[in-house]
Tab-separated table of C-alpha atoms and ligand atoms in Angstrom:
chain	number	residue	atom	x	y	z
C	1103	MET	CA	-132.061	-100.175	-59.791
C	1104	PHE	CA	-129.102	-97.856	-59.411
C	1105	ASP	CA	-125.788	-98.613	-61.012
C	1106	VAL	CA	-124.003	-96.768	-58.238
C	1107	LYS	CA	-121.904	-98.124	-55.406
C	1108	ALA	CA	-122.358	-96.684	-51.927
C	1109	ASP	CA	-118.839	-95.315	-51.835
C	1110	GLU	CA	-119.322	-93.664	-55.236
C	1111	LEU	CA	-122.423	-91.830	-54.115
C	1112	ASP	CA	-120.414	-88.867	-52.889
C	1113	LEU	CA	-119.244	-88.285	-56.456
C	1114	TYR	CA	-122.811	-87.211	-57.201
C	1115	TYR	CA	-122.820	-84.940	-54.167
C	1116	ALA	CA	-119.679	-82.964	-54.821
C	1117	GLU	CA	-120.551	-80.280	-52.259
C	1118	TYR	CA	-120.695	-82.953	-49.543
C	1119	VAL	CA	-117.231	-84.130	-50.522
C	1120	ALA	CA	-115.954	-80.589	-50.258
C	1121	LEU	CA	-117.449	-80.307	-46.764
C	1122	SER	CA	-116.019	-83.671	-45.672
C	1123	ALA	CA	-112.766	-81.921	-44.879
C	1124	LYS	CA	-114.586	-80.199	-42.016
C	1125	CYS	CA	-116.336	-83.331	-40.721
C	1126	LYS	CA	-114.872	-84.892	-37.611
C	1127	TYR	CA	-114.338	-88.252	-39.277
C	1128	HIS	CA	-112.298	-88.692	-42.427
C	1129	ARG	CA	-114.702	-91.254	-43.933
C	1130	CYS	CA	-117.835	-89.485	-42.800
C	1131	THR	CA	-121.019	-90.621	-44.570
C	1132	HIS	CA	-122.890	-87.588	-43.173
C	1133	VAL	CA	-125.678	-89.738	-41.736
C	1134	THR	CA	-124.966	-91.056	-38.240
C	1135	GLU	CA	-121.647	-89.402	-37.447
C	1136	PRO	CA	-121.522	-86.698	-34.795
C	1137	GLU	CA	-119.947	-83.336	-35.565
C	1138	CYS	CA	-120.745	-83.610	-39.242
C	1139	GLU	CA	-120.429	-80.420	-41.266
C	1140	VAL	CA	-122.996	-81.510	-43.857
C	1141	LYS	CA	-125.646	-82.235	-41.209
C	1142	ARG	CA	-124.829	-78.965	-39.482
C	1143	ARG	CA	-125.400	-77.005	-42.705
C	1144	VAL	CA	-128.613	-78.896	-43.493
C	1145	ASN	CA	-129.899	-78.039	-40.016
C	1146	GLU	CA	-128.921	-74.408	-40.545
C	1147	GLY	CA	-130.780	-74.355	-43.852
C	1148	ALA	CA	-127.593	-73.674	-45.815
C	1149	LEU	CA	-128.001	-76.962	-47.707
C	1150	SER	CA	-131.227	-78.366	-49.150
C	1151	LYS	CA	-133.011	-80.692	-46.739
C	1152	ASP	CA	-134.796	-82.434	-49.625
C	1153	ARG	CA	-131.510	-83.138	-51.354
C	1154	TYR	CA	-129.999	-84.393	-48.114
C	1155	ASP	CA	-133.011	-86.657	-47.470
C	1156	ARG	CA	-132.588	-88.158	-50.948
C	1157	TYR	CA	-128.912	-88.691	-50.238
C	1158	VAL	CA	-129.640	-90.528	-46.968
C	1159	LYS	CA	-132.365	-92.633	-48.607
C	1160	LEU	CA	-130.128	-93.547	-51.529
C	1161	LEU	CA	-127.204	-94.373	-49.274
C	1162	THR	CA	-129.421	-96.587	-47.105
C	1163	GLU	CA	-130.773	-98.404	-50.163
C	1164	LEU	CA	-127.286	-98.955	-51.501
C	1165	LYS	CA	-126.071	-100.304	-48.169
C	1166	ASN	CA	-129.078	-102.635	-47.898
C	1167	ALA	CA	-128.531	-103.841	-51.447
C	1168	LYS	CA	-124.920	-104.612	-50.596
C	1169	LYS	CA	-125.934	-106.908	-47.744
C	1170	THR	CA	-127.828	-109.234	-50.065
C	1171	TYR	CA	-124.690	-110.220	-51.986
U	1507	ZN	ZN1	-120.079	-85.526	-42.579
């Protein structure tokens, strides 16, 4: 369906990559990690919730797809 690997997804979300520097974890996926700057800004309304929801959905689909290999 998507010709995108899970770890390439952040290339399509450049602003999340920029914020990663402020996340607690270096390899933060911005989904389940605590003290995540992206999640904080989504909750504040500074980042689009719709866009974030799509990101989470896409990331989940990519991870699930990976498991079937
Ligand atoms: Zn994060």
